[in-house]
mmCIF file of N, CA and C in Angstrom:
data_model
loop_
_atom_site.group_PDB
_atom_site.id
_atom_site.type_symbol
_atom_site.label_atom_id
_atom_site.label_comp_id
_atom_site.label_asym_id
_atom_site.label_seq_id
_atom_site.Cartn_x
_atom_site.Cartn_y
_atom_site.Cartn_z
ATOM 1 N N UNK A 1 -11.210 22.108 19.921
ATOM 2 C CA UNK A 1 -10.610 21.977 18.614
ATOM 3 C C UNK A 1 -11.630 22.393 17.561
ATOM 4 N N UNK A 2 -11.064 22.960 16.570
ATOM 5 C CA UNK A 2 -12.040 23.616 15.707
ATOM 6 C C UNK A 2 -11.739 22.727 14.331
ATOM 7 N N UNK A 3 -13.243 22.614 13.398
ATOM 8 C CA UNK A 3 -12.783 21.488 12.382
ATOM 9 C C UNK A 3 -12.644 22.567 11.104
ATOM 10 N N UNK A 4 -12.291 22.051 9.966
ATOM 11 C CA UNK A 4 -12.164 22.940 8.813
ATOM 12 C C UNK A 4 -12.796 21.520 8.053
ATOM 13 N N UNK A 5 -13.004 22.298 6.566
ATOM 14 C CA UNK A 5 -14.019 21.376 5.819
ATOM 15 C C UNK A 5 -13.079 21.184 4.434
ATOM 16 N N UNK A 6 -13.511 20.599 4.091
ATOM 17 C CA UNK A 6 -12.611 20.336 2.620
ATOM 18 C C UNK A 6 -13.110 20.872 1.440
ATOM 19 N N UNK A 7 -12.802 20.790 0.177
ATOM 20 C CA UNK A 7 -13.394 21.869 -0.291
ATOM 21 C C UNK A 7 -13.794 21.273 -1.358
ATOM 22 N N UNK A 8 -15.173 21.959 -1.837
ATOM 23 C CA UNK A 8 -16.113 21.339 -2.954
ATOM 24 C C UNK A 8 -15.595 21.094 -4.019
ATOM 25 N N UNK A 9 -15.489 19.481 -4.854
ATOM 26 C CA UNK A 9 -15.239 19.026 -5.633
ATOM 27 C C UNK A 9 -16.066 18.998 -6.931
ATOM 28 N N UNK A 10 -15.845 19.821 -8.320
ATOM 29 C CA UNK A 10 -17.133 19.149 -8.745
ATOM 30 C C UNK A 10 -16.594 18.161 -9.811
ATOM 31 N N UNK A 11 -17.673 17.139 -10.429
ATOM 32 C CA UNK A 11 -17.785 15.959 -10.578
ATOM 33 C C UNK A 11 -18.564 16.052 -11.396
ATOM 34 N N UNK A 12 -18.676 15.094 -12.577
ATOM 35 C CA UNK A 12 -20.131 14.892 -13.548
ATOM 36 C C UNK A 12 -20.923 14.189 -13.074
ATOM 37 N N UNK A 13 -22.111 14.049 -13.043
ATOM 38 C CA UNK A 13 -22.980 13.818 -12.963
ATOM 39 C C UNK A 13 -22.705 11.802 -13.089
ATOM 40 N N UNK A 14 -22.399 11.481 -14.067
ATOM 41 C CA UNK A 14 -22.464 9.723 -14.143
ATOM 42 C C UNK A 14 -21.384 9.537 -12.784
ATOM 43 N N UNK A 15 -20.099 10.005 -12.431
ATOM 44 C CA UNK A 15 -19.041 9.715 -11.883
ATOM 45 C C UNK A 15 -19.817 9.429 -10.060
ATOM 46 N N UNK A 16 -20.889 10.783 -10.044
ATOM 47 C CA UNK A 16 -21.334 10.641 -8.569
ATOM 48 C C UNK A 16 -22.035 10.132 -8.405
ATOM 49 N N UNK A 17 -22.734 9.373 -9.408
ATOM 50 C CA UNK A 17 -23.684 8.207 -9.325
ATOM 51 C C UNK A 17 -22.892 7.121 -9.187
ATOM 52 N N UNK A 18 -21.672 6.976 -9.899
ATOM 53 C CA UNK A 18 -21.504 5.781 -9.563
ATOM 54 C C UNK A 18 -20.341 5.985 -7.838
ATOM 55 N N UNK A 19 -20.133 6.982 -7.529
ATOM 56 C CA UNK A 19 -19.345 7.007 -5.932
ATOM 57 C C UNK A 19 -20.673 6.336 -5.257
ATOM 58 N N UNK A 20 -22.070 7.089 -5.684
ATOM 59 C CA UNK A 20 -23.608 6.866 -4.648
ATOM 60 C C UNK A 20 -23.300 4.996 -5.015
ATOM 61 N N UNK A 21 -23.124 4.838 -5.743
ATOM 62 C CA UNK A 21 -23.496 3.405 -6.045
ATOM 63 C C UNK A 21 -22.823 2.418 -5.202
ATOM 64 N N UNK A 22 -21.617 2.775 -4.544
ATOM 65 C CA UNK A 22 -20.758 2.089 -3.883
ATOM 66 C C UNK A 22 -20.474 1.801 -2.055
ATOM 67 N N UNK A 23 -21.663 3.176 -1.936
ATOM 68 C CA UNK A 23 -21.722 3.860 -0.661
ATOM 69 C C UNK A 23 -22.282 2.589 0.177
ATOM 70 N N UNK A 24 -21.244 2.291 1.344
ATOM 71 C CA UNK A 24 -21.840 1.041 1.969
ATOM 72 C C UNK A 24 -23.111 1.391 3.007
ATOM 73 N N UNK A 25 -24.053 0.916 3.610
ATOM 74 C CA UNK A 25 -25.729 1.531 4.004
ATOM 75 C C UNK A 25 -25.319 2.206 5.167
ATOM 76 N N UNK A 26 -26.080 3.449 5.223
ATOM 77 C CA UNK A 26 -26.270 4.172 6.009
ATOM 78 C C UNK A 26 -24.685 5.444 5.960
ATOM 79 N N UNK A 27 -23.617 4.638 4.787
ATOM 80 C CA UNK A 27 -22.916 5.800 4.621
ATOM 81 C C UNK A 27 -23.383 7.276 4.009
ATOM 82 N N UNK A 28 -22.482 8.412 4.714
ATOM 83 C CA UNK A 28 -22.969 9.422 3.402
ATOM 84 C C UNK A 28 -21.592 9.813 2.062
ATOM 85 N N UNK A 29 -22.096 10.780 1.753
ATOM 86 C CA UNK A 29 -20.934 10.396 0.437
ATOM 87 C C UNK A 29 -19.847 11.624 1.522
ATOM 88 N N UNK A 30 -20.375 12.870 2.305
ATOM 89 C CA UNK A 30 -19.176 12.968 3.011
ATOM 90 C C UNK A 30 -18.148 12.115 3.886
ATOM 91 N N UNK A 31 -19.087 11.232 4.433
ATOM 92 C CA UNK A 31 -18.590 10.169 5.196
ATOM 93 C C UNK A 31 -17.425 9.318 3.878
ATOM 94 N N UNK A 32 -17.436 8.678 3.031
ATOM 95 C CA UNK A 32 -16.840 8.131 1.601
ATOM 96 C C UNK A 32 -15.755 9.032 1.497
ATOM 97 N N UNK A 33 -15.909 10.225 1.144
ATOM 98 C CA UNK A 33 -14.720 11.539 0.852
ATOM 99 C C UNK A 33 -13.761 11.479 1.905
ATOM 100 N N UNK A 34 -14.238 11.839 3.210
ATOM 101 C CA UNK A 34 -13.693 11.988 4.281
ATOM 102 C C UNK A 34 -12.475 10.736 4.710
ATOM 103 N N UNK A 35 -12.849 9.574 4.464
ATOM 104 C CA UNK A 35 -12.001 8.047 4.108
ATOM 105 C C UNK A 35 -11.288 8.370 3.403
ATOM 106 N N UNK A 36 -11.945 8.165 2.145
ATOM 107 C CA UNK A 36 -10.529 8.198 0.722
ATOM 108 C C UNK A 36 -9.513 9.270 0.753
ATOM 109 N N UNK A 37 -9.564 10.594 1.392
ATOM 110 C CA UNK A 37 -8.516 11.393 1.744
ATOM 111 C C UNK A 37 -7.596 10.667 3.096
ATOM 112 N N UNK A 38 -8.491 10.348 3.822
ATOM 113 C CA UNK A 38 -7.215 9.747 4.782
ATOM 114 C C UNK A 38 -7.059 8.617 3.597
ATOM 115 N N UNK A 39 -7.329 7.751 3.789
ATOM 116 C CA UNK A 39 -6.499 6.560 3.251
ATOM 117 C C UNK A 39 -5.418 6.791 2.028
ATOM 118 N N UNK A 40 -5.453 8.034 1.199
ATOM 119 C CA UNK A 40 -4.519 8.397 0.143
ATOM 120 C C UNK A 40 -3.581 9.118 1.624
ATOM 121 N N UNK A 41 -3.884 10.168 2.171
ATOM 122 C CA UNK A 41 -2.880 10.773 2.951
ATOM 123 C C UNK A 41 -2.086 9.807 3.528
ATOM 124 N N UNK A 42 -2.421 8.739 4.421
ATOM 125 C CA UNK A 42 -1.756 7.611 4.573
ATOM 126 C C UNK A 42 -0.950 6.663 4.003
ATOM 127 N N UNK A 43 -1.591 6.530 2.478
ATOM 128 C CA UNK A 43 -0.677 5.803 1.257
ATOM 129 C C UNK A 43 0.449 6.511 1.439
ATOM 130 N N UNK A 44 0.115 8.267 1.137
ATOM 131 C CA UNK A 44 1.513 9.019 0.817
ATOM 132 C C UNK A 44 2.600 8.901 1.908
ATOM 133 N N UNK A 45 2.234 9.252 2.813
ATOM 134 C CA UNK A 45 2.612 9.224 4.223
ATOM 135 C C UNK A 45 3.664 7.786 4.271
ATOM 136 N N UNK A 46 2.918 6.143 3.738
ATOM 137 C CA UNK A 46 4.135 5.169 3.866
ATOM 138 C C UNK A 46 4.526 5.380 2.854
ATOM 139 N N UNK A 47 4.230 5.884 1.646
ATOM 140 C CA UNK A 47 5.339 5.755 0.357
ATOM 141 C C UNK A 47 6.320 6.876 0.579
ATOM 142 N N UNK A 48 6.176 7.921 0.967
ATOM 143 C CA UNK A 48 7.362 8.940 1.627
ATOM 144 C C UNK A 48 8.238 8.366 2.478
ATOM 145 N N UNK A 49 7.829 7.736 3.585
ATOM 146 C CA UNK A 49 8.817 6.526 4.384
ATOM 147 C C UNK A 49 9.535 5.764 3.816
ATOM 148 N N UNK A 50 8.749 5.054 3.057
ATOM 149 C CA UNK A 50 9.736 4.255 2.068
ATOM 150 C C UNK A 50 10.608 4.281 1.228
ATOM 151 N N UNK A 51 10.203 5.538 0.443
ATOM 152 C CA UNK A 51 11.279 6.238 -0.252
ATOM 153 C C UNK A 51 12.622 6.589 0.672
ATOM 154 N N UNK A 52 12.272 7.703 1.620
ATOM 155 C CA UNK A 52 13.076 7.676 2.659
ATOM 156 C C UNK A 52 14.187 7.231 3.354
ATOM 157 N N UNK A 53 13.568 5.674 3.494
ATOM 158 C CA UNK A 53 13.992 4.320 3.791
ATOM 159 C C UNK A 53 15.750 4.184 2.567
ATOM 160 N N UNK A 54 14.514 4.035 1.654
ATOM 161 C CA UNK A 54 15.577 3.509 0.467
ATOM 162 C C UNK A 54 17.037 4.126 0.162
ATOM 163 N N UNK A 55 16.504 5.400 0.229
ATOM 164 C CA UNK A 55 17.563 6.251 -0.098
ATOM 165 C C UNK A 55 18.387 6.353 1.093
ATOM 166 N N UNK A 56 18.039 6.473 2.492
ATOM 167 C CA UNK A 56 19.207 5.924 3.472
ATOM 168 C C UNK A 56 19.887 4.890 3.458
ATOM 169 N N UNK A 57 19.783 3.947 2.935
ATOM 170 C CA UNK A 57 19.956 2.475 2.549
ATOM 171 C C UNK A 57 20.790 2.702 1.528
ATOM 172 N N UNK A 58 20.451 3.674 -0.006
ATOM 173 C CA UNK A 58 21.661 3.730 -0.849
ATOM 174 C C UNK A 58 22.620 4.485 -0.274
ATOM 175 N N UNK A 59 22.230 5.285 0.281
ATOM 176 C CA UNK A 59 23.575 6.158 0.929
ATOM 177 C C UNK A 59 24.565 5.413 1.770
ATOM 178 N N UNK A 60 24.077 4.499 2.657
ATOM 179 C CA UNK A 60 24.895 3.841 3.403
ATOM 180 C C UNK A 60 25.498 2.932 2.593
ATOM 181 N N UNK A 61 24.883 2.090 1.502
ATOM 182 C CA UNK A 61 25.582 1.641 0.848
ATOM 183 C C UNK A 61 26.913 2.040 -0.161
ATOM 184 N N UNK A 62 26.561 3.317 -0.401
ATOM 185 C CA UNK A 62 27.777 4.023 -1.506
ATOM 186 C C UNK A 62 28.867 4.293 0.130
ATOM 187 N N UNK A 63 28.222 4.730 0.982
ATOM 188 C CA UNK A 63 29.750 4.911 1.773
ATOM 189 C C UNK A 63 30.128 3.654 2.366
ATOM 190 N N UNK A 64 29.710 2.509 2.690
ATOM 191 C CA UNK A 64 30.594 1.622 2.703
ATOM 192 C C UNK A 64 30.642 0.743 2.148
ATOM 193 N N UNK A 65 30.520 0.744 0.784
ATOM 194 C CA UNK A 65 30.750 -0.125 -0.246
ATOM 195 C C UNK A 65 29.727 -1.675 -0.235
ATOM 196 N N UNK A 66 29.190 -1.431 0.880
ATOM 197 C CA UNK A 66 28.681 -2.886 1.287
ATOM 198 C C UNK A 66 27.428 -3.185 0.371
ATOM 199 N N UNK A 67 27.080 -3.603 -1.123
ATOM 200 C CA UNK A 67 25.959 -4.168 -2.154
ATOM 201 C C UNK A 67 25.397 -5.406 -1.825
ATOM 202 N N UNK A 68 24.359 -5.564 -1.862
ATOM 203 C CA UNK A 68 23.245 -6.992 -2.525
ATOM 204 C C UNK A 68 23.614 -6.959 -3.598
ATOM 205 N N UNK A 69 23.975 -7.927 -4.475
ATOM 206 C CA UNK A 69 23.755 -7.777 -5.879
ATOM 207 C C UNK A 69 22.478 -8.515 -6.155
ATOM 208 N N UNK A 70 21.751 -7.588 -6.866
ATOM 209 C CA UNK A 70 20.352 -7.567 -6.933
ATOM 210 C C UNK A 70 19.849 -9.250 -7.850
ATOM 211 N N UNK A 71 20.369 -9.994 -8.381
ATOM 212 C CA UNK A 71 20.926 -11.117 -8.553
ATOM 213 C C UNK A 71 20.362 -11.750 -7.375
ATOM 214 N N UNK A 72 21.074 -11.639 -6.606
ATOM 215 C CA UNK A 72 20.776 -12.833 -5.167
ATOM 216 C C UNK A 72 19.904 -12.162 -4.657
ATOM 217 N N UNK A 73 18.981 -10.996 -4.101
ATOM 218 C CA UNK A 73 17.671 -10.372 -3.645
ATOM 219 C C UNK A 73 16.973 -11.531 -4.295
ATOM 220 N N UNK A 74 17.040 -11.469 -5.975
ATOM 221 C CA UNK A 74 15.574 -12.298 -6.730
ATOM 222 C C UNK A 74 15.688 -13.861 -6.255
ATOM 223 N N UNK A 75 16.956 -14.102 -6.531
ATOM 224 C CA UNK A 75 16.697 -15.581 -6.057
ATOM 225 C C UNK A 75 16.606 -16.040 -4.800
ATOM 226 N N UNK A 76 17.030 -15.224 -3.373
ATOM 227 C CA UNK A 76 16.590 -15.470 -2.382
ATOM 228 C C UNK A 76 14.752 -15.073 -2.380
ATOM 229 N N UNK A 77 14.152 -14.373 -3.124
ATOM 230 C CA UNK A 77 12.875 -14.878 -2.991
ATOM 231 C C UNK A 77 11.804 -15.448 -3.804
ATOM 232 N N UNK A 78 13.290 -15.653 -4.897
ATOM 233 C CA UNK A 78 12.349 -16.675 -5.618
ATOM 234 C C UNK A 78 12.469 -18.265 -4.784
ATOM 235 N N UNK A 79 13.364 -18.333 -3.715
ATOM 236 C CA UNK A 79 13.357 -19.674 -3.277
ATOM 237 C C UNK A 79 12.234 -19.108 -2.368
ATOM 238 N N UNK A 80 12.307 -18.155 -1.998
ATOM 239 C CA UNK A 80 11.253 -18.381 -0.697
ATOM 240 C C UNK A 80 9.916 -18.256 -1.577
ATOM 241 N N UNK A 81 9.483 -18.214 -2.321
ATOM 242 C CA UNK A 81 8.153 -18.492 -3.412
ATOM 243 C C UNK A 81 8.223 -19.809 -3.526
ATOM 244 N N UNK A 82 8.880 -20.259 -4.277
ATOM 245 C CA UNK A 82 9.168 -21.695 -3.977
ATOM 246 C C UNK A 82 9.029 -22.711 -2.774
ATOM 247 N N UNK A 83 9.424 -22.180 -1.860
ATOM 248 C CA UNK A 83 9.181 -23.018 -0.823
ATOM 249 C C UNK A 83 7.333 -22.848 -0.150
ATOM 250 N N UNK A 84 7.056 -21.267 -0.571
ATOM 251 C CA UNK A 84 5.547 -21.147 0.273
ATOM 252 C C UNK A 84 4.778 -22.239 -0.821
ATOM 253 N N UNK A 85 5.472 -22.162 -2.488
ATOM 254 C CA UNK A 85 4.455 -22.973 -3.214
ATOM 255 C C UNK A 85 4.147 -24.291 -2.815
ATOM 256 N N UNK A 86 5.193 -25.354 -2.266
ATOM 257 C CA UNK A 86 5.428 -26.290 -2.534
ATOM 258 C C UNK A 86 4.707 -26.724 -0.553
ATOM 259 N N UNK A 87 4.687 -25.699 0.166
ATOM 260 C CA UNK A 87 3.823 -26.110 1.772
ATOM 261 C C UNK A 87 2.640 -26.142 0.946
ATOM 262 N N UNK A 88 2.377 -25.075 0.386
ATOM 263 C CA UNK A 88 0.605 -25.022 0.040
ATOM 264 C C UNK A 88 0.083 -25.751 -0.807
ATOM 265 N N UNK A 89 0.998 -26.847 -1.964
ATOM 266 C CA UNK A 89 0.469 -27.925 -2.731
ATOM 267 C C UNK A 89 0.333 -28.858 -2.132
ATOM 268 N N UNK A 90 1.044 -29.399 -0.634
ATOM 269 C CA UNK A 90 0.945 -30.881 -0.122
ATOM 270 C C UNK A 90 -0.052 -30.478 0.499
ATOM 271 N N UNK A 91 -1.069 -31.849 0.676
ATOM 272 C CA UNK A 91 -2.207 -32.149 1.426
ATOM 273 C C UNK A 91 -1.853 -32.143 2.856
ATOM 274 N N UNK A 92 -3.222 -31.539 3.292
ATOM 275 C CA UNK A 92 -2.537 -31.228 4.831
ATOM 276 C C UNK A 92 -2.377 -32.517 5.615
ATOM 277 N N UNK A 93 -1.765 -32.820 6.899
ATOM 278 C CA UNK A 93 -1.637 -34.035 7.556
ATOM 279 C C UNK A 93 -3.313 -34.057 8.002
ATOM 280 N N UNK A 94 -3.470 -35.586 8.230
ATOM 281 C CA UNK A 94 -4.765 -35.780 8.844
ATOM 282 C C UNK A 94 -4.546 -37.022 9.526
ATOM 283 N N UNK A 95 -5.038 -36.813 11.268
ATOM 284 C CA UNK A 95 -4.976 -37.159 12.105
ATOM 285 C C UNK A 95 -6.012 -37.706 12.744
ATOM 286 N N UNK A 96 -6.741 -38.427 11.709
ATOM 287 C CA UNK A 96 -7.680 -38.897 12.245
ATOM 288 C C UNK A 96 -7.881 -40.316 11.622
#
């Protein structure tokens, strides 16, 4: 397999001081570049899915009429907010 390289970015001078500044030890700043392109390609990659997603979801919905009214979405999770709030305020059991 043959690699290809990405192509030179330029940058001011304060901006690549502060990428150097962030570089965890023994990274290099190609090593840094090389990440943040996957990890955006990947962002895009699930937000294209998702979009995706959605819009199969409206489509199926306009052909068979079948809606959430967006109404009950919020309050089914505003109860479920509600309920994670109200586990995580009581003191835990203690068994001892």
């Amino acid at each position: 397999m043959t690699t290809a390289s990405l192509p030179s970015v330029p940058v001011e001078p304060e901006f690549l001081a502060e990428i150097e500044s962030v570089l965890a030890e023994g990274e290099s700043l190609a090593e840094f570049v090389e990440a943040a392109v996957r990890a955006s390609v990947e962002r895009r990659r699930v937000q294209a899915e998702f979009i995706a997603r959605g819009l199969r979801s409206r489509d199926e919905a306009k052909r068979t009429g079948d809606y959430v009214d967006a109404a009950d979405v919020v309050a089914g999770l505003q109860g479920k907010l509600d309920d994670a709030r109200a586990r995580l305020s009581k003191p835990p059991n203690s068994s001892e």
